[in-house]
């Protein structure tokens, strides 16, 4: 009787392990599908961490039960290696070459809670000024008085470009190098946008694209529902919450795909030797948005960062949705998501770059 039960359990665990690995592979490769053509699969990539974690648990389980069966999960992880590396890269810190410069991207959420603090003491503003960055792309850079901005930053960032979207939301570029032009990349959206600026560094011109792509428009209740679904996936009360949440995810992914296409097409059209594409993508690395742009550019964090580096710090959303992408002839060093700075709902992300 005991042997029969053991065989049944062994079969069940093996079957579940195989199902988990198949699900991981599917979630790992759905980013190849344009979200406008396949909206029903567009959010599957967000489930990759869940199935990856389950695969690791199975590896540990089989080590104590039947070690050869760890190959089921290991084969799956090898097949999904590219997506896993994007999600959780492992790179060692390296010595930066002479002449490398620092870039920073930060969704500042209107510069945080400034109501009872003098602007000169604003934590986010002072973080940026002390960052030693050479080029800074900011999203949701509203509310700050221009006089205060110039008074605080002119000696550090003599070149400032502020671009306003139809909704009144600002994207801001701060630079130690001259900004010679800026134009909006046209796509359909009232509250999001992308601006392309040309920055001159020595004899080189760098195309800097600052982005704020379509968000999921999740309110506090949605975020609470998300936590409830993760904690109690079998709860019948969560079914309706799940359907509403999935609907928002699909709609945002659909819109964002067109935005990413527009930015990619602009970069191809611009034919600039050096390209930086930064900002709040509002999409995880295992998404069509990230995939569309990294077909043209390299992810600085994937190439030189270490760990998950999740950049949105609210509601248990453990994804890196803020990015620094660079053209092939730019080498990235020591990219990092600064998770010690919690003044906004996003963490800042930065990297040192070398033009080659």
Coordinates of C-alpha atoms in Angstrom, one line a residue:
X1 CA 0.0 0.0 0.0
X2 CA 2.8 2.4 1.0
X3 CA 4.7 1.7 -2.2
X4 CA 1.6 2.3 -4.4
X5 CA 1.0 5.6 -2.6
X6 CA 4.6 6.6 -3.1
X7 CA 4.4 5.8 -6.9
X8 CA 1.2 7.9 -7.2
X9 CA 2.8 10.8 -5.4
X10 CA 5.9 10.5 -7.4
X11 CA 3.9 10.6 -10.6
X12 CA 1.8 13.6 -9.4
X13 CA 4.9 15.6 -8.4
X14 CA 6.6 14.8 -11.7
X15 CA 3.5 15.8 -13.7
X16 CA 3.1 19.1 -11.8
X17 CA 6.8 19.8 -12.3
X18 CA 6.4 19.3 -16.1
X19 CA 3.3 21.5 -16.2
X20 CA 5.2 24.3 -14.3
X21 CA 8.1 24.1 -16.7
X22 CA 5.9 24.2 -19.7
X23 CA 4.1 27.3 -18.2
X24 CA 7.4 28.9 -17.5
X25 CA 8.5 28.4 -21.2
X26 CA 5.2 29.8 -22.5
X27 CA 5.4 32.9 -20.2
X28 CA 9.1 33.3 -21.2
X29 CA 8.4 33.6 -24.9
X30 CA 5.1 35.5 -25.2
X31 CA 7.0 38.8 -25.4
X32 CA 7.6 37.9 -29.1
X33 CA 3.9 38.4 -29.7
X34 CA 2.8 41.9 -30.5
X35 CA 0.3 42.9 -27.8
X36 CA -1.9 44.6 -30.3
X37 CA -2.3 41.3 -32.2
X38 CA -2.4 39.0 -29.2
X39 CA -3.7 41.0 -26.2
X40 CA -4.9 37.9 -24.4
X41 CA -1.4 36.7 -24.0
X42 CA 0.3 40.0 -23.4
X43 CA 0.4 39.8 -19.6
X44 CA 1.6 36.2 -19.4
X45 CA 5.2 37.4 -19.1
X46 CA 4.4 38.9 -15.7
X47 CA 3.9 35.3 -14.5
X48 CA 7.4 34.2 -15.3
X49 CA 8.8 35.0 -11.8
X50 CA 6.1 32.8 -10.3
X51 CA 6.9 29.7 -12.4
X52 CA 10.6 30.3 -12.1
X53 CA 10.3 30.3 -8.3
X54 CA 8.2 27.1 -8.5
X55 CA 10.9 25.5 -10.7
X56 CA 13.6 26.3 -8.2
X57 CA 11.5 24.8 -5.4
X58 CA 11.2 21.6 -7.5
X59 CA 14.9 21.5 -7.9
X60 CA 15.4 21.6 -4.2
X61 CA 12.6 19.1 -3.7
X62 CA 14.1 16.5 -6.1
X63 CA 17.5 16.9 -4.6
X64 CA 16.2 15.2 -1.5
X65 CA 13.8 12.8 -3.2
X66 CA 15.2 11.7 -6.6
X67 CA 18.1 14.0 -7.7
X68 CA 18.0 13.0 -11.4
X69 CA 14.6 14.7 -11.7
X70 CA 16.1 18.1 -11.2
X71 CA 16.8 17.9 -14.9
X72 CA 13.1 18.7 -15.6
X73 CA 13.5 22.2 -14.1
X74 CA 17.1 22.7 -15.2
X75 CA 16.2 22.0 -18.9
X76 CA 13.3 24.5 -18.6
X77 CA 15.5 27.2 -17.1
X78 CA 18.1 26.7 -19.9
X79 CA 15.4 27.1 -22.5
X80 CA 14.2 30.3 -20.7
X81 CA 17.7 31.6 -20.0
X82 CA 17.4 34.8 -22.1
X83 CA 14.2 35.9 -20.3
X84 CA 15.5 34.9 -16.9
X85 CA 18.7 36.9 -17.6
X86 CA 16.7 40.0 -18.5
X87 CA 14.6 39.6 -15.3
X88 CA 17.5 38.8 -12.9
X89 CA 20.9 39.3 -14.5
X90 CA 24.1 38.4 -12.7
X91 CA 27.0 40.7 -13.4
X92 CA 30.0 41.6 -11.3
X93 CA 31.0 45.1 -10.7
X94 CA 33.7 46.3 -13.1
X95 CA 36.2 49.2 -13.1
X96 CA 34.9 52.1 -15.2
X97 CA 37.2 53.5 -17.9
X98 CA 38.4 57.1 -17.9
X99 CA 35.9 59.2 -19.7
X100 CA 32.8 57.2 -18.7
X101 CA 29.8 59.4 -17.9
X102 CA 26.8 58.7 -15.7
X103 CA 23.1 58.7 -16.8
X104 CA 20.1 58.6 -14.5
X105 CA 16.4 57.9 -15.1
X106 CA 13.8 58.7 -12.4
X107 CA 10.0 58.9 -12.3
X108 CA 9.8 61.6 -9.6
X109 CA 6.1 61.4 -9.0
X110 CA 5.7 65.2 -9.1
X111 CA 8.8 65.5 -6.8
X112 CA 7.0 63.7 -4.0
X113 CA 5.4 65.2 -0.9
X114 CA 6.7 68.7 -0.9
X115 CA 3.7 70.5 0.7
X116 CA 5.4 71.1 4.1
X117 CA 9.0 71.3 2.9
X118 CA 10.8 74.3 1.2
X119 CA 11.7 73.4 -2.3
X120 CA 15.3 73.9 -1.7
X121 CA 15.1 71.0 0.8
X122 CA 13.1 68.7 -1.5
X123 CA 14.6 65.2 -1.1
X124 CA 14.2 64.1 -4.7
X125 CA 15.6 67.4 -6.1
X126 CA 18.6 67.1 -3.8
X127 CA 19.1 63.5 -4.7
X128 CA 19.3 64.4 -8.4
X129 CA 21.7 67.3 -7.8
X130 CA 24.0 65.1 -5.7
X131 CA 23.9 62.1 -8.0
X132 CA 26.9 63.2 -10.0
X133 CA 25.0 62.2 -13.2
X134 CA 25.8 63.9 -16.5
X135 CA 22.5 63.3 -18.2
X136 CA 19.2 62.9 -16.3
X137 CA 15.8 61.9 -17.7
X138 CA 12.9 62.6 -15.4
X139 CA 9.2 61.6 -15.8
X140 CA 6.2 63.1 -14.0
X141 CA 8.4 66.1 -13.3
X142 CA 5.6 68.4 -12.4
X143 CA 5.0 71.1 -9.7
X144 CA 8.6 72.4 -9.3
X145 CA 8.8 76.2 -9.8
X146 CA 11.1 76.9 -12.7
X147 CA 12.9 79.7 -10.7
X148 CA 13.7 77.2 -8.0
X149 CA 14.9 74.6 -10.5
X150 CA 17.2 77.0 -12.2
X151 CA 18.5 78.5 -9.0
X152 CA 19.3 75.0 -7.6
X153 CA 20.5 73.3 -10.8
X154 CA 22.1 75.8 -13.1
X155 CA 25.6 75.3 -11.7
X156 CA 25.3 71.5 -12.0
X157 CA 23.0 71.1 -15.0
X158 CA 23.4 74.2 -17.2
X159 CA 21.2 72.7 -19.9
X160 CA 17.5 71.9 -19.1
X161 CA 14.7 70.9 -21.4
X162 CA 11.1 70.6 -20.2
X163 CA 8.5 69.0 -22.4
X164 CA 4.9 69.1 -21.5
X165 CA 2.3 66.5 -22.6
X166 CA -1.3 67.2 -23.4
X167 CA -2.3 66.2 -19.9
X168 CA 0.1 68.7 -18.4
X169 CA 2.6 66.0 -17.2
X170 CA 6.2 67.0 -17.8
X171 CA 9.2 65.1 -19.0
X172 CA 12.5 66.8 -18.1
X173 CA 16.0 66.4 -19.4
X174 CA 18.9 67.8 -17.3
X175 CA 22.3 67.8 -18.9
X176 CA 25.9 68.9 -18.4
X177 CA 26.2 68.9 -22.1
X178 CA 24.5 71.2 -24.7
X179 CA 21.0 70.2 -25.8
X180 CA 20.7 71.3 -29.4
X181 CA 17.2 70.1 -30.2
X182 CA 14.1 68.3 -28.9
X183 CA 11.0 67.0 -30.5
X184 CA 8.0 64.8 -29.5
X185 CA 7.7 61.3 -31.0
X186 CA 4.1 61.2 -32.1
X187 CA 1.8 58.4 -30.9
X188 CA -1.7 58.3 -29.5
X189 CA -1.9 59.1 -25.8
X190 CA -3.1 62.0 -23.7
X191 CA -1.2 61.4 -20.5
X192 CA 2.0 59.7 -21.8
X193 CA 4.7 60.6 -24.3
X194 CA 8.3 60.3 -25.6
X195 CA 10.7 63.1 -26.5
X196 CA 13.9 62.8 -28.5
X197 CA 16.6 65.3 -27.8
X198 CA 20.1 65.6 -29.3
X199 CA 22.9 66.2 -26.8
X200 CA 26.4 67.2 -27.8
X201 CA 29.2 65.7 -25.8
X202 CA 32.6 66.8 -27.2
X203 CA 32.5 65.9 -30.9
X204 CA 29.8 63.3 -30.5
X205 CA 26.0 63.8 -30.8
X206 CA 23.8 61.5 -28.6
X207 CA 20.2 60.9 -29.3
X208 CA 18.5 60.9 -25.9
X209 CA 14.9 59.5 -25.9
X210 CA 13.0 60.2 -22.6
X211 CA 9.9 58.0 -22.3
X212 CA 6.8 57.7 -20.2
X213 CA 4.8 54.8 -21.7
X214 CA 1.1 53.9 -20.9
X215 CA 0.6 52.9 -17.3
X216 CA -1.7 50.2 -16.1
X217 CA -3.9 52.8 -14.5
X218 CA -4.2 50.8 -11.3
X219 CA -5.8 52.4 -8.4
X220 CA -5.2 51.5 -4.7
X221 CA -8.1 49.0 -4.8
X222 CA -6.5 47.2 -7.8
X223 CA -3.2 46.9 -6.0
X224 CA -5.0 45.5 -3.0
X225 CA -6.8 43.0 -5.2
X226 CA -3.5 42.0 -6.8
X227 CA -2.1 41.2 -3.3
X228 CA -5.2 39.3 -2.5
X229 CA -5.0 37.2 -5.6
X230 CA -1.3 36.4 -5.0
X231 CA -1.9 35.4 -1.4
X232 CA -5.2 33.4 -2.0
X233 CA -5.3 32.3 -5.7
X234 CA -8.0 29.7 -5.0
X235 CA -10.4 32.1 -3.3
X236 CA -13.7 32.3 -5.3
X237 CA -14.1 36.0 -4.3
X238 CA -10.9 36.8 -6.2
X239 CA -12.3 35.6 -9.6
X240 CA -14.0 38.9 -10.4
X241 CA -11.0 40.8 -9.2
X242 CA -8.8 38.8 -11.4
X243 CA -10.9 39.5 -14.5
X244 CA -11.0 43.2 -13.9
X245 CA -7.2 43.3 -13.3
X246 CA -6.5 41.3 -16.4
X247 CA -8.7 43.6 -18.5
X248 CA -6.7 46.6 -17.3
X249 CA -3.4 44.8 -18.1
X250 CA -4.5 43.8 -21.6
X251 CA -5.7 47.3 -22.5
X252 CA -2.5 49.0 -21.3
X253 CA -0.3 46.4 -23.1
X254 CA -2.3 47.0 -26.3
X255 CA -1.7 50.7 -26.1
X256 CA 1.9 50.5 -25.0
X257 CA 2.8 48.2 -27.9
X258 CA 2.0 50.9 -30.4
X259 CA 4.0 53.4 -28.4
X260 CA 7.0 51.2 -28.4
X261 CA 6.7 50.6 -32.1
X262 CA 6.6 54.4 -32.7
X263 CA 9.7 55.0 -30.6
X264 CA 11.6 52.1 -32.3
X265 CA 10.6 53.4 -35.8
X266 CA 11.8 56.9 -34.8
X267 CA 15.2 55.6 -33.6
X268 CA 15.6 53.7 -36.9
X269 CA 14.6 56.7 -38.9
X270 CA 16.9 59.1 -36.9
X271 CA 20.0 57.0 -37.8
X272 CA 22.0 58.6 -34.9
X273 CA 25.3 56.9 -34.1
X274 CA 24.8 57.0 -30.3
X275 CA 21.4 56.4 -28.8
X276 CA 20.1 56.4 -25.2
X277 CA 16.5 55.4 -24.6
X278 CA 15.5 55.8 -21.0
X279 CA 12.5 56.2 -18.8
X280 CA 9.4 54.7 -17.3
X281 CA 8.3 51.9 -19.6
X282 CA 5.5 50.7 -17.3
X283 CA 6.2 47.2 -18.6
X284 CA 8.4 44.4 -17.2
X285 CA 11.4 43.1 -19.0
X286 CA 9.6 40.1 -20.3
X287 CA 7.1 42.1 -22.4
X288 CA 6.7 43.1 -26.0
X289 CA 7.5 46.7 -25.1
X290 CA 10.9 45.8 -23.8
X291 CA 11.5 43.3 -26.5
X292 CA 10.6 45.7 -29.3
X293 CA 13.2 48.3 -28.2
X294 CA 15.9 45.8 -27.2
X295 CA 15.8 44.4 -30.7
X296 CA 17.6 47.7 -31.6
X297 CA 19.3 48.6 -28.3
X298 CA 21.0 46.9 -25.4
X299 CA 19.6 47.0 -21.8
X300 CA 22.3 48.6 -19.6
X301 CA 21.0 46.8 -16.5
X302 CA 20.9 43.4 -18.2
X303 CA 24.5 43.9 -19.4
X304 CA 26.0 45.4 -16.2
X305 CA 23.5 45.2 -13.3
X306 CA 22.9 42.5 -10.7
X307 CA 19.8 41.1 -9.2
X308 CA 16.1 41.7 -9.9
X309 CA 16.4 45.4 -9.6
X310 CA 12.6 46.0 -9.4
X311 CA 12.0 49.7 -9.8
X312 CA 8.4 50.2 -8.8
X313 CA 8.2 50.1 -5.1
X314 CA 4.4 49.9 -4.4
X315 CA 1.9 47.1 -4.1
X316 CA 4.4 44.2 -4.3
X317 CA 5.0 44.7 -8.0
X318 CA 8.5 43.1 -8.2
X319 CA 9.4 44.1 -11.7
X320 CA 11.9 46.5 -13.3
X321 CA 9.8 48.8 -15.4
X322 CA 12.3 51.7 -15.6
X323 CA 15.1 51.2 -18.1
X324 CA 18.3 52.6 -19.6
X325 CA 18.8 51.2 -23.2
X326 CA 21.8 52.0 -25.2
X327 CA 23.0 51.5 -28.8
X328 CA 25.5 48.8 -29.7
X329 CA 28.5 51.2 -29.7
X330 CA 27.9 52.3 -26.1
X331 CA 29.2 50.1 -23.3
X332 CA 27.4 50.1 -19.9
X333 CA 29.0 49.7 -16.5
X334 CA 27.6 49.0 -13.1
X335 CA 24.0 49.8 -13.7
X336 CA 21.9 49.9 -10.5
X337 CA 18.4 50.5 -9.3
X338 CA 18.8 52.6 -6.2
X339 CA 16.3 50.9 -3.8
X340 CA 17.4 53.1 -0.9
X341 CA 15.7 56.1 -2.4
X342 CA 12.0 55.7 -1.6
X343 CA 10.8 59.3 -2.0
X344 CA 8.8 58.4 -5.2
X345 CA 6.8 55.3 -6.1
X346 CA 9.7 54.5 -8.5
X347 CA 13.3 53.9 -7.6
X348 CA 15.9 55.8 -9.7
X349 CA 18.0 53.7 -12.1
X350 CA 21.5 54.8 -13.2
X351 CA 24.5 53.5 -15.2
X352 CA 27.9 54.6 -16.3
X353 CA 28.5 54.6 -20.1
X354 CA 31.4 54.7 -22.5
X355 CA 31.1 55.8 -26.1
X356 CA 33.0 53.4 -28.4

